Coordinates of C-alpha atoms and ligand atoms in Angstrom, one line a residue:
X264 CA 123.2 52.8 75.1
X265 CA 125.7 53.6 73.5
X266 CA 128.3 50.9 73.4
X267 CA 125.5 47.8 72.6
X268 CA 124.3 50.7 69.3
X269 CA 128.4 50.0 68.4
X270 CA 128.1 46.6 69.2
X271 CA 124.9 46.8 66.8
X272 CA 126.9 48.3 63.6
X273 CA 130.3 46.3 64.6
X274 CA 127.9 43.1 64.4
X275 CA 127.0 44.5 60.9
X276 CA 129.9 45.8 59.3
X277 CA 131.6 42.1 60.3
X278 CA 129.1 40.9 58.5
X279 CA 129.3 42.9 56.0
X280 CA 133.1 42.3 55.8
X281 CA 132.6 38.2 55.7
X282 CA 129.9 39.1 52.3
X283 CA 132.3 40.1 51.4
X284 CA 135.1 39.2 51.6
X285 CA 133.5 36.1 50.4
X286 CA 131.8 38.0 47.3
X287 CA 135.1 37.9 46.2
X288 CA 135.8 34.3 46.3
X289 CA 133.7 33.4 44.7
X290 CA 132.5 36.0 42.2
X291 CA 129.2 36.2 44.4
X292 CA 129.7 39.5 45.9
X293 CA 126.3 40.9 45.1
X294 CA 123.4 38.3 46.1
X295 CA 125.9 38.0 49.0
X296 CA 125.3 41.7 49.9
X297 CA 121.7 41.6 48.9
X298 CA 121.4 38.7 50.7
X299 CA 123.2 40.2 53.7
X300 CA 120.8 43.1 53.7
X301 CA 118.1 41.5 53.4
X302 CA 118.4 38.8 56.2
X303 CA 118.6 42.7 58.1
X304 CA 115.9 44.3 57.0
X305 CA 114.1 41.5 57.6
X306 CA 115.1 40.8 61.0
X307 CA 113.9 44.9 61.8
X308 CA 111.0 44.4 60.1
X309 CA 110.6 41.5 62.8
X310 CA 111.3 43.0 65.7
X311 CA 109.1 46.4 65.1
X312 CA 106.5 43.6 63.8
X313 CA 106.8 42.1 67.5
X314 CA 107.4 45.8 69.1
X315 CA 104.1 46.8 68.2
X316 CA 102.0 43.8 69.1
X317 CA 102.9 44.6 72.2
X318 CA 102.5 48.2 72.3
X319 CA 99.1 47.8 71.4
X320 CA 98.5 45.0 74.1
X321 CA 99.0 47.6 76.7
X322 CA 102.6 47.0 76.9
X323 CA 101.6 44.9 80.0
X324 CA 103.9 42.6 81.3
X325 CA 106.9 41.1 81.2
X326 CA 108.4 41.5 77.1
X327 CA 109.8 39.4 74.6
X328 CA 112.6 37.7 74.8
X329 CA 115.3 39.3 73.2
X330 CA 118.7 40.7 73.0
X331 CA 121.1 43.1 72.0
X332 CA 119.9 46.7 71.1
X333 CA 115.8 45.9 71.2
X334 CA 115.8 44.6 74.5
X335 CA 117.6 48.3 75.5
X336 CA 113.9 49.2 74.5
X337 CA 111.9 46.6 75.6
X338 CA 111.9 47.4 78.6
X339 CA 112.8 50.7 78.2
X340 CA 109.8 51.5 78.2
X341 CA 108.6 48.8 80.3
X342 CA 110.0 50.6 83.0
X343 CA 108.4 53.8 81.8
X344 CA 105.3 52.0 82.5
X345 CA 105.5 50.9 86.0
X346 CA 106.5 54.6 87.1
X347 CA 103.4 55.7 85.4
X348 CA 101.5 52.7 87.1
X349 CA 102.9 54.0 90.2
X350 CA 102.4 57.2 90.9
X351 CA 98.5 57.1 89.1
X352 CA 97.6 54.2 91.9
X353 CA 99.2 56.9 94.6
X354 CA 97.2 59.8 92.9
X355 CA 94.5 58.0 92.7
X356 CA 95.0 57.8 97.0
X357 CA 95.4 60.6 97.1
X358 CA 92.2 61.7 95.8
X359 CA 90.1 59.2 97.6
X360 CA 91.7 61.1 100.7
X361 CA 91.3 64.6 99.2
X362 CA 87.4 62.4 98.7
X363 CA 86.6 61.9 102.0
X364 CA 87.7 64.3 103.8
X365 CA 85.8 67.2 101.7
X366 CA 82.9 64.1 101.9
X367 CA 83.0 64.8 106.1
X368 CA 82.6 68.3 106.0
X369 CA 80.9 70.2 108.5
X370 CA 80.4 72.6 106.1
X371 CA 78.3 72.0 102.3
X372 CA 81.0 72.1 99.5
X373 CA 79.6 73.2 95.8
X374 CA 82.2 72.8 92.5
X375 CA 80.7 74.9 89.7
X376 CA 81.1 74.8 86.2
X377 CA 81.3 77.8 83.5
X378 CA 77.7 77.4 82.8
X379 CA 76.5 77.2 87.1
X380 CA 76.2 73.3 86.7
X381 CA 77.6 71.4 89.0
X382 CA 80.5 69.2 88.7
X383 CA 80.2 68.1 91.7
X384 CA 78.9 68.9 95.7
X385 CA 80.0 66.9 99.5
X386 CA 77.6 64.8 101.9
X387 CA 76.9 68.1 104.2
X388 CA 75.3 70.1 100.2
X389 CA 72.7 67.1 99.8
X390 CA 71.8 67.9 103.3
X391 CA 71.7 72.1 103.6
X392 CA 71.1 72.6 100.0
X393 CA 68.9 69.4 99.6
X394 CA 70.7 68.5 96.3
X395 CA 71.1 64.7 95.1
X396 CA 73.5 62.6 93.8
X397 CA 72.1 62.1 90.8
X398 CA 71.8 66.5 90.1
X399 CA 75.7 66.4 88.5
X400 CA 75.3 68.8 85.4
X401 CA 72.5 70.1 86.3
X402 CA 72.6 73.5 86.9
X403 CA 73.1 75.1 90.5
X404 CA 70.1 78.1 89.1
X405 CA 67.3 75.6 88.6
X406 CA 67.8 73.4 92.1
X407 CA 68.8 77.2 94.7
X408 CA 66.2 79.0 93.4
X409 CA 66.3 82.3 96.2
X410 CA 66.4 85.5 94.0
X411 CA 69.0 86.6 96.2
X412 CA 71.2 82.8 96.5
X413 CA 70.7 83.5 91.6
X414 CA 71.4 87.2 92.6
X415 CA 74.9 86.8 93.8
X416 CA 75.7 84.3 91.4
X417 CA 74.9 86.3 88.5
X418 CA 76.5 89.4 90.0
X419 CA 79.9 87.7 89.4
X420 CA 80.8 89.8 92.8
X421 CA 81.6 87.5 95.9
X422 CA 84.1 89.4 97.5
X423 CA 80.9 89.4 100.6
X424 CA 79.0 86.2 101.6
X425 CA 75.1 86.6 101.5
X426 CA 72.0 84.8 104.6
X427 CA 69.6 81.8 102.6
X428 CA 67.2 79.4 104.7
X429 CA 68.3 76.5 103.3
X430 CA 66.2 75.5 100.8
X431 CA 65.6 72.2 102.5
X432 CA 64.0 73.1 106.6
X433 CA 63.2 77.1 106.0
X434 CA 64.9 76.9 110.6
X435 CA 68.8 75.9 109.5
X436 CA 69.5 79.9 108.7
X437 CA 72.6 79.4 105.4
X438 CA 75.5 82.0 104.8
X439 CA 76.8 81.7 101.4
X440 CA 80.3 82.6 99.7
X441 CA 81.3 81.8 96.5
X442 CA 84.9 81.4 95.4
X443 CA 86.4 81.8 91.9
X444 CA 89.7 79.7 90.6
X445 CA 91.1 77.7 88.0
X446 CA 89.8 78.1 85.0
X447 CA 86.1 79.4 85.4
X448 CA 85.3 76.4 88.3
X449 CA 83.6 78.3 91.3
X450 CA 83.6 77.0 94.7
X451 CA 80.3 77.4 96.5
X452 CA 80.3 77.3 100.2
X453 CA 77.5 77.3 102.8
X454 CA 77.7 77.3 107.0
X455 CA 74.8 76.9 108.9
X456 CA 75.3 80.1 110.8
X457 CA 71.6 79.2 112.6
X458 CA 72.5 79.8 116.6
X459 CA 75.0 83.0 115.4
X460 CA 72.3 84.2 114.2
X461 CA 69.8 83.4 116.9
X462 CA 72.4 84.2 119.7
X463 CA 72.7 88.8 117.9
X464 CA 69.2 88.6 117.5
X465 CA 69.0 87.3 120.9
X466 CA 71.8 90.2 121.6
X467 CA 69.6 93.1 119.2
X468 CA 65.8 91.7 121.5
X469 CA 68.3 92.1 124.7
X470 CA 69.9 96.2 124.1
X471 CA 66.8 97.1 122.6
X472 CA 64.0 95.9 124.9
X473 CA 65.7 97.3 127.9
X474 CA 66.9 100.6 126.0
X475 CA 62.1 100.4 125.8
X476 CA 62.1 99.3 129.6
X477 CA 64.6 102.4 131.0
X478 CA 62.8 104.8 129.3
X479 CA 59.8 105.4 130.8
X480 CA 61.2 105.4 134.9
X481 CA 64.8 108.0 133.4
X482 CA 61.4 110.6 132.0
X483 CA 60.4 109.8 136.1
X484 CA 63.0 110.9 137.1
X485 CA 64.0 113.5 135.3
X486 CA 60.9 115.4 135.9
X487 CA 61.2 115.2 139.3
X488 CA 63.8 115.9 139.8
X489 CA 62.9 119.8 137.9
X490 CA 60.5 119.8 140.0
X491 CA 63.1 120.1 142.7
X492 CA 65.2 122.4 140.5
X493 CA 62.0 124.2 141.1
X494 CA 61.7 124.0 144.5
X495 CA 65.3 124.7 145.5
X496 CA 66.0 129.1 146.7
X497 CA 69.1 128.2 147.1
X498 CA 70.3 128.3 150.6
X499 CA 71.9 124.7 150.2
X500 CA 74.5 124.6 147.3
X501 CA 75.4 121.6 147.5
X502 CA 71.5 120.6 147.1
X503 CA 71.1 122.8 144.5
X504 CA 74.8 121.4 142.8
X505 CA 73.1 117.6 143.5
X506 CA 70.6 119.0 141.6
X507 CA 72.1 120.2 138.3
X508 CA 75.1 117.4 138.9
X509 CA 71.7 114.8 139.1
X510 CA 69.5 116.1 135.9
X511 CA 72.6 116.2 134.6
X512 CA 73.5 113.0 134.2
X513 CA 69.9 111.4 133.7
X514 CA 69.4 113.8 130.7
X515 CA 73.3 112.1 129.4
X516 CA 71.3 108.3 129.9
X517 CA 68.1 109.9 128.2
X518 CA 70.5 110.5 125.1
X519 CA 72.3 107.1 126.0
X520 CA 69.0 104.8 125.9
X521 CA 67.8 106.7 122.7
X522 CA 70.2 105.9 120.3
X523 CA 70.8 102.8 121.3
X524 CA 67.3 102.0 120.7
X525 CA 67.7 104.3 117.3
X526 CA 70.8 101.7 116.7
X527 CA 68.6 98.7 117.7
X528 CA 66.1 100.1 115.3
X529 CA 68.7 100.2 112.7
X530 CA 69.9 96.9 112.5
X531 CA 65.8 95.6 113.2
X532 CA 63.5 97.4 111.2
X533 CA 62.7 97.3 107.9
X534 CA 63.7 99.7 104.5
X535 CA 61.7 102.8 104.5
X536 CA 62.5 104.2 100.5
X537 CA 60.7 107.9 99.9
X538 CA 63.0 110.9 97.3
X539 CA 64.6 112.4 100.1
X540 CA 64.8 116.7 99.6
X541 CA 68.1 116.4 100.4
X542 CA 68.8 120.6 99.6
X543 CA 66.1 121.2 102.7
X544 CA 66.6 118.1 104.6
X545 CA 70.5 120.6 104.9
X546 CA 69.5 123.4 104.8
X547 CA 66.8 122.8 108.1
X548 CA 69.6 121.1 110.2
X549 CA 72.4 123.8 109.4
X550 CA 69.6 125.3 110.9
X551 CA 69.4 123.6 114.1
X552 CA 72.2 123.0 114.6
X553 CA 73.0 126.8 114.8
X554 CA 71.1 126.9 117.5
X555 CA 73.0 124.2 119.2
X556 CA 75.7 125.6 118.9
X557 CA 76.1 128.6 121.8
X558 CA 78.2 130.1 120.3
X559 CA 78.2 132.6 117.6
X560 CA 80.8 129.5 115.0
X561 CA 79.9 130.3 111.4
X562 CA 77.8 127.4 109.9
X563 CA 78.8 127.2 105.6
X564 CA 76.0 125.2 103.7
X565 CA 77.1 125.4 100.0
X566 CA 74.6 123.6 97.0
X567 CA 77.0 122.6 94.4
X568 CA 74.3 119.9 93.3
X569 CA 70.0 119.5 93.6
X570 CA 70.2 116.1 94.0
X571 CA 68.0 114.3 95.7
X572 CA 68.3 110.6 97.0
X573 CA 66.6 107.2 97.7
X574 CA 66.0 106.6 101.4
X575 CA 64.8 107.2 104.8
X576 CA 64.7 110.6 105.9
X577 CA 64.8 110.6 109.7
X578 CA 68.1 107.7 109.1
X579 CA 68.7 110.3 106.9
X580 CA 69.1 112.8 109.3
X581 CA 70.4 111.7 112.8
X582 CA 73.3 110.9 110.3
X583 CA 73.6 114.7 109.1
X584 CA 72.8 115.8 112.0
X585 CA 75.5 113.6 114.0
X586 CA 78.2 114.5 112.2
X587 CA 77.6 118.6 112.0
X588 CA 76.7 118.2 116.3
X589 CA 80.9 116.7 116.1
X590 CA 81.9 119.0 114.7
X591 CA 80.9 121.9 116.4
X592 CA 81.5 119.5 119.7
X593 CA 85.2 118.7 118.9
X594 CA 86.1 122.9 118.0
X595 CA 86.8 125.9 119.2
X596 CA 83.9 128.4 118.6
X597 CA 86.0 131.0 117.1
X598 CA 86.4 128.8 113.9
X599 CA 83.8 127.8 111.4
X600 CA 82.2 124.6 110.1
X601 CA 82.1 123.8 106.2
X602 CA 78.7 121.4 104.6
X603 CA 78.7 120.5 101.3
X604 CA 76.6 119.1 99.5
X605 CA 78.1 118.1 95.4
X606 CA 78.3 115.6 93.1
X607 CA 81.9 114.4 92.4
X608 CA 82.4 111.4 89.1
X609 CA 80.4 108.6 91.1
X610 CA 79.1 109.4 93.9
X611 CA 77.3 112.1 94.9
X612 CA 78.8 113.8 98.4
X613 CA 77.9 114.9 102.1
X614 CA 80.8 116.7 103.2
X615 CA 81.2 117.8 107.1
X616 CA 84.7 119.8 107.4
X617 CA 85.5 121.6 110.6
X618 CA 88.7 123.3 112.1
X619 CA 89.2 121.7 115.5
X620 CA 91.3 119.5 117.3
X621 CA 90.5 116.8 115.0
X622 CA 91.8 112.8 115.5
X623 CA 94.7 111.5 116.3
X624 CA 95.2 108.4 113.0
X625 CA 95.3 105.7 114.6
X626 CA 91.6 106.2 116.3
X627 CA 91.0 107.4 112.7
X628 CA 89.3 103.5 111.4
X629 CA 88.1 102.6 115.1
X630 CA 85.7 105.8 116.0
X631 CA 82.7 104.4 114.5
X632 CA 83.1 101.5 116.8
X633 CA 80.0 101.0 119.9
X634 CA 81.1 103.3 122.3
X635 CA 83.9 104.7 121.3
X636 CA 85.5 108.4 122.2
X637 CA 89.2 108.8 122.3
X638 CA 90.7 109.4 125.7
X639 CA 90.9 113.0 125.0
X640 CA 87.3 114.1 124.4
X641 CA 87.4 111.9 127.8
X642 CA 88.5 114.0 130.0
X643 CA 87.6 117.1 128.5
X644 CA 83.9 115.7 129.9
X645 CA 83.0 116.8 125.8
X646 CA 79.4 115.4 126.1
X647 CA 78.7 112.5 124.2
X648 CA 77.9 108.8 124.7
X649 CA 79.7 107.4 121.7
X650 CA 77.1 105.7 119.5
X651 CA 76.5 108.8 117.0
X652 CA 79.4 107.9 114.8
X653 CA 78.2 104.6 115.3
X654 CA 74.8 105.9 114.2
X655 CA 76.0 107.4 110.8
X656 CA 77.9 104.1 109.8
X657 CA 74.6 101.7 109.8
X658 CA 72.7 104.1 108.3
X659 CA 75.0 104.9 105.7
X660 CA 74.6 101.5 105.6
X661 CA 71.6 100.9 104.7
X662 CA 72.1 103.3 101.8
X663 CA 74.1 101.0 100.6
X664 CA 76.5 104.7 101.0
X665 CA 80.4 104.4 103.0
X666 CA 81.8 106.8 105.1
X667 CA 85.4 108.1 104.3
X668 CA 87.4 110.1 107.0
X669 CA 90.4 112.6 107.1
X670 CA 91.5 114.7 109.8
X671 CA 95.1 116.1 111.1
X672 CA 95.2 116.6 114.6
X673 CA 95.3 120.0 115.2
X674 CA 94.0 121.0 112.1
X675 CA 90.7 119.6 111.3
X676 CA 88.4 116.6 110.2
X677 CA 86.6 115.8 106.9
X678 CA 83.5 113.3 106.5
X679 CA 82.0 112.7 103.8
X680 CA 78.9 110.6 103.2
X681 CA 80.0 109.2 99.5
X682 CA 76.4 108.0 98.1
X683 CA 75.8 106.0 94.5
X684 CA 74.5 107.4 92.1
X685 CA 71.9 105.4 91.8
X686 CA 70.7 106.3 94.2
X687 CA 69.6 109.7 92.5
X688 CA 66.0 110.8 91.8
X689 CA 64.6 113.4 90.8
Ligands
ADP524 P1 80.4 111.1 120.8 O1 80.6 112.9 120.1 O2 79.1 110.7 121.1 O3 81.6 110.7 122.1 P2 80.9 110.0 118.1 O4 80.8 108.4 117.4 O5 79.7 110.7 117.6 O6 80.5 109.3 120.4 O7 82.6 110.2 117.8 C1 83.4 108.9 118.6 C2 84.6 110.4 118.6 O8 84.9 110.3 117.5 C3 84.3 111.5 118.7 O9 84.0 110.8 121.2 C4 85.5 112.0 119.4 O10 87.3 111.9 119.4 C5 86.8 111.4 117.5 N1 84.9 112.8 116.6 C6 84.2 112.4 116.1 N2 83.4 113.9 115.5 C7 84.6 114.3 115.6 C8 85.5 115.9 115.0 N3 84.7 115.9 114.1 N4 86.8 115.8 115.1 C9 87.5 115.2 116.3 N5 87.0 113.8 117.0 C10 85.5 113.7 116.7

């Protein structure tokens, strides 16, 4: 390029020198210099005009024949244009492939704009959400009209999915999730979870039915065992011991069945809500806790607030009782158990604290799992089903509350239930 410029300037200088010499000899220096400058100017105007016409026609095809620096300019533009064309083709192919793969996705996908308008949807979205290709630009709340969906869409909190029936066929259950990306864009994903939900329902029904069916034979067994114990005159230590063990195991099984039934009810029953007088409930539970505990342990109840909360009294009673019974079960007889009801910044809190054996750090995240009991307790034969904290967790979930566990081995444990302030009632 620099070489070409030098050549261009060289030619001009040569022409200027020749013109000056001829001008000097003939005495026509000024008119000849003007003629040279005019000629150079005309040539450049002609080239610019030709270049402009070529560009305005889209710089398509081969460029006009020319030489020198102008040929280089034409060639540069021609090359940029060609590369751009190649890139565009490649990009178009990629977009096509992406479109085809998202069309083939088994899950519904819809791209939503800043005003909830549909920007794009795939085939599955048209099938399970009933959207049409012509719905592009329409706001999705006008097409998928479930109040729960509209609330979810408006909330802006898309951390969890919601479960909805399909607007096309109510027998299809969808798990809907929104993912935010880019500037104000959102991707709505809907997955068909009908089979999964059906299996879950079958499992819940099975557990509930089996527990229910076991109740009657257990009551009969327990009744006969009590009669046999009454009849036992103590002459055979083997018989007395066996009867006592049988009674203990039937009682354990009865607790298990009761806990399983309660869990099944928590999973399937509709929520009931009334204003529950928590201070009164805690007073009662602590009194009953004293009866449950055979030792002379001190249960200290502190009511720092008089707040009541919306919820189901029965459910809250079983959750709080479970926490208190655990505190009593897993701490020595001569230690205190503290129950507190107080309000902090963003929640009302029920706290049950004991100074017992505590929970190992590795066990803390697992103690709310069904049937999870840490090995130490199994060996020590502390009675329990391993379902108590699972019940607590479920009850709290149904009350929009969360459970926090702080514990240290050998020092004690603190279980806190945090209820959001919108649950407070007078
Ligand atoms: P269960 O008490 O019937 O075994 P839970 O679900 O109530 O079942 O508790 C699960 C496990 O959590 C218990 O087996 C015990 O290991 C541990 N745990 C619960 N509460 C306490 C507590 N206050 N102190 C120490 N360990 C506890």
